[in-house]
PDB file of C-alpha atoms in Angstrom:
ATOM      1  CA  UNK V   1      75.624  51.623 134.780  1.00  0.00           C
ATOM      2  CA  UNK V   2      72.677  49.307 133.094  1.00  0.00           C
ATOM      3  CA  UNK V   3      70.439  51.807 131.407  1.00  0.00           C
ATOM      4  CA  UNK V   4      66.820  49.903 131.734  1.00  0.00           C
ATOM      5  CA  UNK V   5      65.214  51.540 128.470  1.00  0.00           C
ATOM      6  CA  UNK V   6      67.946  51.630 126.017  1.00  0.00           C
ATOM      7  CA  UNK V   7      67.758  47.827 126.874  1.00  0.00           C
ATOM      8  CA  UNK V   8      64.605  48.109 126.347  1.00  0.00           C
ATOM      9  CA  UNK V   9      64.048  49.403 123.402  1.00  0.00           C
ATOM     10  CA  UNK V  10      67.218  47.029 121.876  1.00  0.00           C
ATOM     11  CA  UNK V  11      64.954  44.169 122.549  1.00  0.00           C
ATOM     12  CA  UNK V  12      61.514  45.978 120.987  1.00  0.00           C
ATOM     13  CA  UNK V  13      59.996  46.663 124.432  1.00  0.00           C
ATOM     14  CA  UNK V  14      58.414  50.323 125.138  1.00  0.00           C
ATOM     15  CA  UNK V  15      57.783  50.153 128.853  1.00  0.00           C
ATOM     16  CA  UNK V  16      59.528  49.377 131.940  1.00  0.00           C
ATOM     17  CA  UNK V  17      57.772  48.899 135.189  1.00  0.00           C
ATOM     18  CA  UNK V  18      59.890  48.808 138.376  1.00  0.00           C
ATOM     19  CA  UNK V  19      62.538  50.892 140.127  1.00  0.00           C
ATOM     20  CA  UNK V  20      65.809  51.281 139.353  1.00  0.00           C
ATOM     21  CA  UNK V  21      68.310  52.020 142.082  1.00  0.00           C
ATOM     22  CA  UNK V  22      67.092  55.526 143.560  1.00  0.00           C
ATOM     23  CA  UNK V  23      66.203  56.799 140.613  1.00  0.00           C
ATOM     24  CA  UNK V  24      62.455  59.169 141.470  1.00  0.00           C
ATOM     25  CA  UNK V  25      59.437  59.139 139.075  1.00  0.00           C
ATOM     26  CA  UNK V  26      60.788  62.265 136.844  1.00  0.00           C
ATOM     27  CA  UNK V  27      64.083  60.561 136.641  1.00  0.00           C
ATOM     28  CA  UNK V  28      62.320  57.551 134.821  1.00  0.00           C
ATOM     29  CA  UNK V  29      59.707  59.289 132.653  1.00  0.00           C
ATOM     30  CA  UNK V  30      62.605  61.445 131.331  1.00  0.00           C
ATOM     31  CA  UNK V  31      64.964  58.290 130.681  1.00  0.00           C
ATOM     32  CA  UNK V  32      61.805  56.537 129.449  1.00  0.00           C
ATOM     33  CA  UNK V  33      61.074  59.659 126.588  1.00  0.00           C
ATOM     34  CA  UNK V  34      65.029  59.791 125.855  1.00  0.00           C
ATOM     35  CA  UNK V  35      64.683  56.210 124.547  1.00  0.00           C
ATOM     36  CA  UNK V  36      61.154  56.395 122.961  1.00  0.00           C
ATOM     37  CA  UNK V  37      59.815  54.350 126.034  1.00  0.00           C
ATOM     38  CA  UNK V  38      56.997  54.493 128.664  1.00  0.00           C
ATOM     39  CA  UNK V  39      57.360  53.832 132.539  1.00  0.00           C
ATOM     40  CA  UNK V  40      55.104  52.559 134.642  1.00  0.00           C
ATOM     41  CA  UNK V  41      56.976  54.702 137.950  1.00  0.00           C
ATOM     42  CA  UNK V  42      56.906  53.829 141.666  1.00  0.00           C
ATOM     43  CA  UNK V  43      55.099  55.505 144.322  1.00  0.00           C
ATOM     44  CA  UNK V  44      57.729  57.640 146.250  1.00  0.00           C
ATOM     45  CA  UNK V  45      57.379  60.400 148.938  1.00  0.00           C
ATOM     46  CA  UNK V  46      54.611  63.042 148.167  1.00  0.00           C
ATOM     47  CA  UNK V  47      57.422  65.974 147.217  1.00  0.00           C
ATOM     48  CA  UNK V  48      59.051  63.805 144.423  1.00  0.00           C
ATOM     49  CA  UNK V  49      55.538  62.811 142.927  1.00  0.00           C
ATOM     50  CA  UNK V  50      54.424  66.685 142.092  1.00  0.00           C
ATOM     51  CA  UNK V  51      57.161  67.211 139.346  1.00  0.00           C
ATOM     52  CA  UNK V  52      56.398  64.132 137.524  1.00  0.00           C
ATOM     53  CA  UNK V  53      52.915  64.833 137.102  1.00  0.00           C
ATOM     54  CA  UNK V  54      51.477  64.984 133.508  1.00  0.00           C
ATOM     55  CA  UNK V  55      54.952  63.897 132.284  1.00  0.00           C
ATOM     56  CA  UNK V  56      53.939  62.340 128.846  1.00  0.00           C
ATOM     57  CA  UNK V  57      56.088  58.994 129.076  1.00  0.00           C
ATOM     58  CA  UNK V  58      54.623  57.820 132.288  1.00  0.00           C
ATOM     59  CA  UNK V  59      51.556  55.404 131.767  1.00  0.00           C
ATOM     60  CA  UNK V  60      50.654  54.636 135.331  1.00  0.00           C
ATOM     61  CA  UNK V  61      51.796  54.760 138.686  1.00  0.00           C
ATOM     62  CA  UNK V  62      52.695  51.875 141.214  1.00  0.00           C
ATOM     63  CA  UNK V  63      51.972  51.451 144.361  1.00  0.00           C
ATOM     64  CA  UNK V  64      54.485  50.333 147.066  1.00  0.00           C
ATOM     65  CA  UNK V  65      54.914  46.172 146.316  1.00  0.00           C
ATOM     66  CA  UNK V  66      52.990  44.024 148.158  1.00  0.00           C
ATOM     67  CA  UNK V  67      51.680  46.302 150.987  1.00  0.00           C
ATOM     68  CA  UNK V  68      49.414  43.120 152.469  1.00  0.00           C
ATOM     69  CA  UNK V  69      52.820  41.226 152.985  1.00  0.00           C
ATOM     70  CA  UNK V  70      52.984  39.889 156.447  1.00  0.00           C
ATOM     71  CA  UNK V  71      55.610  41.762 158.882  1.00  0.00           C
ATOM     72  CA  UNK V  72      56.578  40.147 161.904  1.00  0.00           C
ATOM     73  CA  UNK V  73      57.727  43.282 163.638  1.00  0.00           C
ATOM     74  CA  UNK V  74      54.017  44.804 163.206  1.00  0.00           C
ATOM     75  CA  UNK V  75      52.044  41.354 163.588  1.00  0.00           C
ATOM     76  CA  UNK V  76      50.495  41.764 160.239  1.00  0.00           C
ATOM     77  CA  UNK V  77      50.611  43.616 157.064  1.00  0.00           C
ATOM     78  CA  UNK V  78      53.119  46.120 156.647  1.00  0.00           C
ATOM     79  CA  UNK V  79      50.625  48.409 155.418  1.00  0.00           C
ATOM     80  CA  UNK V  80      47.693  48.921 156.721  1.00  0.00           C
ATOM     81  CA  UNK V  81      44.324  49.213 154.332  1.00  0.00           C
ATOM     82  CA  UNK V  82      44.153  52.880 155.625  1.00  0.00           C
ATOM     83  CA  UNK V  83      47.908  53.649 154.532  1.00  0.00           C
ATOM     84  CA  UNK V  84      46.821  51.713 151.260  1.00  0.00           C
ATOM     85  CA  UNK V  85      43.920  54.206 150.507  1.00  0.00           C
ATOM     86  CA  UNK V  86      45.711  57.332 151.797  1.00  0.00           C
ATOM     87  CA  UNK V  87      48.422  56.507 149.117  1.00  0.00           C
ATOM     88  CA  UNK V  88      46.247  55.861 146.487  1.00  0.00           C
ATOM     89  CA  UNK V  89      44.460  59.016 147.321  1.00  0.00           C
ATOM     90  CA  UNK V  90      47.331  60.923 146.915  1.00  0.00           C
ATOM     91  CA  UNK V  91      48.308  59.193 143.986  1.00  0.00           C
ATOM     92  CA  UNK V  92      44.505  60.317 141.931  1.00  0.00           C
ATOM     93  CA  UNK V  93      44.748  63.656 143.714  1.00  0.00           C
ATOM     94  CA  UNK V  94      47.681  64.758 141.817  1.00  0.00           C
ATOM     95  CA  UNK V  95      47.600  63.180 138.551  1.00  0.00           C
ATOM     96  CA  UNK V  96      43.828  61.705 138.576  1.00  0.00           C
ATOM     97  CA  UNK V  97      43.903  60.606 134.641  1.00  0.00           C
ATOM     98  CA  UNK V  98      46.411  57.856 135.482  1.00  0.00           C
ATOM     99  CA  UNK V  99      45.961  54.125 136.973  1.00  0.00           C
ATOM    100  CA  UNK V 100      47.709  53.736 140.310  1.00  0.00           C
ATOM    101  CA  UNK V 101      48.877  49.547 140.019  1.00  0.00           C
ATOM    102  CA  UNK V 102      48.949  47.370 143.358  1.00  0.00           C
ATOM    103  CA  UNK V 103      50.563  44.083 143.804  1.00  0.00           C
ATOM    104  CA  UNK V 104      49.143  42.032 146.276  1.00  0.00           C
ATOM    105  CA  UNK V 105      50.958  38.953 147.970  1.00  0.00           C
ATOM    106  CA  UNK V 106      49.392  35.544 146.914  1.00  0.00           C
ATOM    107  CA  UNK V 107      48.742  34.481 150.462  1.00  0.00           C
TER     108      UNK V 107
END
């Protein structure tokens, strides 16, 4: 399997931003501090976001990508505003010192 980080840090980076297969937040802040590396984790569901709080490798969390993208099945975004906030709540409510990231489409 590609490890992310020990790539990383081969090539001089320190952080990886992203997902990697399933892998949950503490999965990726504790490869991140095996390598010397910081992650920048993904939101995931509420229960796998506790034990990764205050985890000294992770720099930030990410919300889900582009939540304004357009979904045909709901007629609009496939997230609405209130979902947006309620995750970003969550998100400051459990580890409040750390940015939560969003990526908005370009359209």
């Amino acid at each position: 399997m590609w490890n992310s980080y020990a790539n990383l840090k081969e090539h001089k980076f320190n952080t990886f931003m992203g997902t990697i297969n399933s892998r949950v937040p503490l999965q990726h802040a504790n490869e991140a501090q095996e390598y010397g590396c910081y992650a920048v984790v993904k939101q995931h569901e509420p229960d796998q976001i506790e034990p990764a709080v205050g985890h000294t490798h992770i720099l930030a969390w990410h919300h889900r990508d582009e939540p304004d993208l357009y979904s045909t099945t709901l007629n609009g975004p496939r997230t609405s505003g209130d979902a947006i906030k309620q995750n970003y709540d969550l998100l400051q409510s459990n580890d409040i010192n750390r940015p939560v990231f969003v990526t908005f489409t370009s359209h």
